[in-house]
Amino acid sequence: MARKNTLFIVLRRLRVPLLVLIVSYAIAVLGLVLMPGIDERGQPDRLSFFHALYVITYTVTTTGFGELPHPFTEAQRLWIMFSLYAGVIAWLYAIGALIAAFQEPAFRQLIRENRFAAVVRRRASPFYVVCGYGDTGSLVVEAMARHELDAVVVDIDPDRLTDLSFANLPRHVPYLNADAALPETLLMAGLQHPYCRGVVALTHADGVNLHIAITAKLLNPRIQVVCRADAHETKANMESFGTDAVVVPFDVFADRLATALHSPDMDSVYEWLTRPADEPLPPRLDPPRGTWVLCGFGRFGKAVDRFLKYQGVPTVIVEKEPERTQAPEDTVVGRGTEAVTLRAAHVERAVGIVAGTDDDANNLSIIVTARELNPRLFLVARQNSRKNDAVFEAAGLDLVMQRSRVIAARILVLLVTPLLNEFLRLARHQSNDWARQLIARLEPLAGGLTPDVWAVEITPSDAPAVHEAIAEGRVVHIGDLLRDPRARSERLPGLALMLQRVGEEQLLPEEGLVLQAGDRLLFAGASRARVRMQRALLDRGTLYYIGHGEVPPEGWIWRRLARRPP
């Protein structure tokens, strides 16, 4: 994409003031040359063009005055007076035009774009382009910064970018106020930059996210593209041309609620592994089975209804406009904020209620009214805005669906630890007993906090010591990586969750399994285990000590002596 030259545009915008300046100087210099003068001997004389330009320069700019190379005549002094006034007026006109140009929004936007493009071009480390800095985008960028992932943000709303400029992030995040749906904007943001690793489309409009996905896949097919979508039609469209991942928040949440109904311990596994490390463990979610009341039958209500019915859970729908939303025939008409409506839905016999409208005030009203009618209800509510966090927290709900957090959590897994996403997909096919046993193994590792999750790939770049040992014919087990490099007899507080090998995937692999080059491993445990494991992955001496209990001989001579028989 051709860059816009700021200097050229400035000169083009100021061409008239510059012409006025040039003409005024030319007339002043020419007039001073033509004015008759007298030298020190009283002989007629005229200034040269150089002397005339010199005198006009310091006179018109008001930096000084002097009659050089000899005293002026009256005619010369009169011309200097005229030139002074004319030059000052020309300068004032030019400076005013320059200030007006810099104050124009379009010109200031051009400067910001060029400055932004220069910062992106100088990037020398991997980064992601995040399109949209609303509730979801801000959560994603904050989480990426905590995980030491660089981001470049594009948003059409300047107020959101103002919030980003004041955000206290651990990494610098360049941002641009522009329409991310335009290809030139994505190119300016580094779409074809050699260090660009992916594009994350998080705007509130499905159509814009679709444009971003298409542009990214066509202009740079090698990068990862992750999008959010509210409609299933948009999701199918995105997936049709190779979008790597599409997150439909309502489906994600409804799936979680259904999973908690069917396998509450599996839901705990998901929550523990996807939350930030070293946080208090979330309480076990155990929603009751029985009839549920769903208030609101929009996209969110439809998703919850579909997933609950898949689990064999009966539902009663409450909807204000059943014709518009295509609700079932037995739908109870109303908002659900009124006691009469909830009674008509037999809320007193229900085990749970989902307040799923697109209005936070209505959802809270539904919850308060339902709790009065049936204090034993399992309470679930949809929160549409992060600004209402305090109110929803005070409401004492069993589960809150906050769309931005749902999307951010899923996208963070895809960006930071893609192998975790594959593990969770395979784990869904396991039983609740399997999940309970896994929780029992994970809980003591992090001391009652959420575990850290990290991936290891046996490659020269990610694990050079292990890769070199395998290439030399040495045997390295998974359990070797879980030994403490400070004292090999002690075990690191970690657990191997998954082994991915060419044509093979194993959940909870045995620690005695022999590693091969190219293996991908997923671990969970205390954060200190991750840090200490790095020593074995990167340092061949540490890995040798873990395997043999002694420090390896260093240097060519010592290694030769170590090989000699006693």
PDB file of N, CA and C in Angstrom, residues 21 62 85 101 177 218 241 294 306 395 415 442-443 475 552:
ATOM      1  N   LEU A  21       4.581  34.172   0.000  1.00  0.00           N
ATOM      2  CA  LEU A  21       5.877  34.452   0.620  1.00  0.00           C
ATOM      3  C   LEU A  21       6.977  34.633  -0.428  1.00  0.00           C
ATOM      4  N   THR A  62      12.186  40.267  11.187  1.00  0.00           N
ATOM      5  CA  THR A  62      12.271  41.108  12.404  1.00  0.00           C
ATOM      6  C   THR A  62      13.320  40.600  13.375  1.00  0.00           C
ATOM      7  N   TYR A  85       6.616  45.707   6.079  1.00  0.00           N
ATOM      8  CA  TYR A  85       5.188  45.514   6.299  1.00  0.00           C
ATOM      9  C   TYR A  85       4.624  44.384   5.419  1.00  0.00           C
ATOM     10  N   ALA A 101      -4.151  24.251   8.932  1.00  0.00           N
ATOM     11  CA  ALA A 101      -3.999  22.925   8.321  1.00  0.00           C
ATOM     12  C   ALA A 101      -3.787  21.854   9.387  1.00  0.00           C
ATOM     13  N   ASN A 177      -7.384   4.783  14.864  1.00  0.00           N
ATOM     14  CA  ASN A 177      -8.810   5.069  14.732  1.00  0.00           C
ATOM     15  C   ASN A 177      -9.174   5.001  13.246  1.00  0.00           C
ATOM     16  N   LEU A 218      -7.480 -13.613   2.296  1.00  0.00           N
ATOM     17  CA  LEU A 218      -7.068 -13.420   0.908  1.00  0.00           C
ATOM     18  C   LEU A 218      -5.700 -12.752   0.804  1.00  0.00           C
ATOM     19  N   PHE A 241     -14.611 -20.151   3.986  1.00  0.00           N
ATOM     20  CA  PHE A 241     -13.374 -19.771   3.291  1.00  0.00           C
ATOM     21  C   PHE A 241     -12.148 -19.883   4.188  1.00  0.00           C
ATOM     22  N   LEU A 294     -37.136 -20.068  30.644  1.00  0.00           N
ATOM     23  CA  LEU A 294     -36.261 -19.212  29.829  1.00  0.00           C
ATOM     24  C   LEU A 294     -37.008 -17.933  29.480  1.00  0.00           C
ATOM     25  N   ARG A 306     -31.939 -24.868  22.906  1.00  0.00           N
ATOM     26  CA  ARG A 306     -31.472 -25.978  22.070  1.00  0.00           C
ATOM     27  C   ARG A 306     -30.540 -26.910  22.849  1.00  0.00           C
ATOM     28  N   ALA A 395     -26.248  -9.203  42.970  1.00  0.00           N
ATOM     29  CA  ALA A 395     -27.529  -9.908  42.820  1.00  0.00           C
ATOM     30  C   ALA A 395     -27.485 -11.337  43.346  1.00  0.00           C
ATOM     31  N   LEU A 415      -5.312 -18.350  21.173  1.00  0.00           N
ATOM     32  CA  LEU A 415      -4.094 -17.601  20.854  1.00  0.00           C
ATOM     33  C   LEU A 415      -2.904 -18.036  21.694  1.00  0.00           C
ATOM     34  N   LEU A 442      -5.321 -32.363  39.989  1.00  0.00           N
ATOM     35  CA  LEU A 442      -4.919 -30.970  39.745  1.00  0.00           C
ATOM     36  C   LEU A 442      -4.967 -30.116  41.013  1.00  0.00           C
ATOM     37  N   GLU A 443      -5.955 -30.367  41.868  1.00  0.00           N
ATOM     38  CA  GLU A 443      -6.201 -29.455  42.994  1.00  0.00           C
ATOM     39  C   GLU A 443      -4.991 -29.259  43.897  1.00  0.00           C
ATOM     40  N   VAL A 475      17.578 -41.302  25.994  1.00  0.00           N
ATOM     41  CA  VAL A 475      16.161 -41.504  26.294  1.00  0.00           C
ATOM     42  C   VAL A 475      15.704 -40.437  27.282  1.00  0.00           C
ATOM     43  N   PRO A 552      27.204 -32.879  33.999  1.00  0.00           N
ATOM     44  CA  PRO A 552      27.914 -33.448  32.854  1.00  0.00           C
ATOM     45  C   PRO A 552      29.290 -32.820  32.677  1.00  0.00           C
TER      46      PRO A 552
END
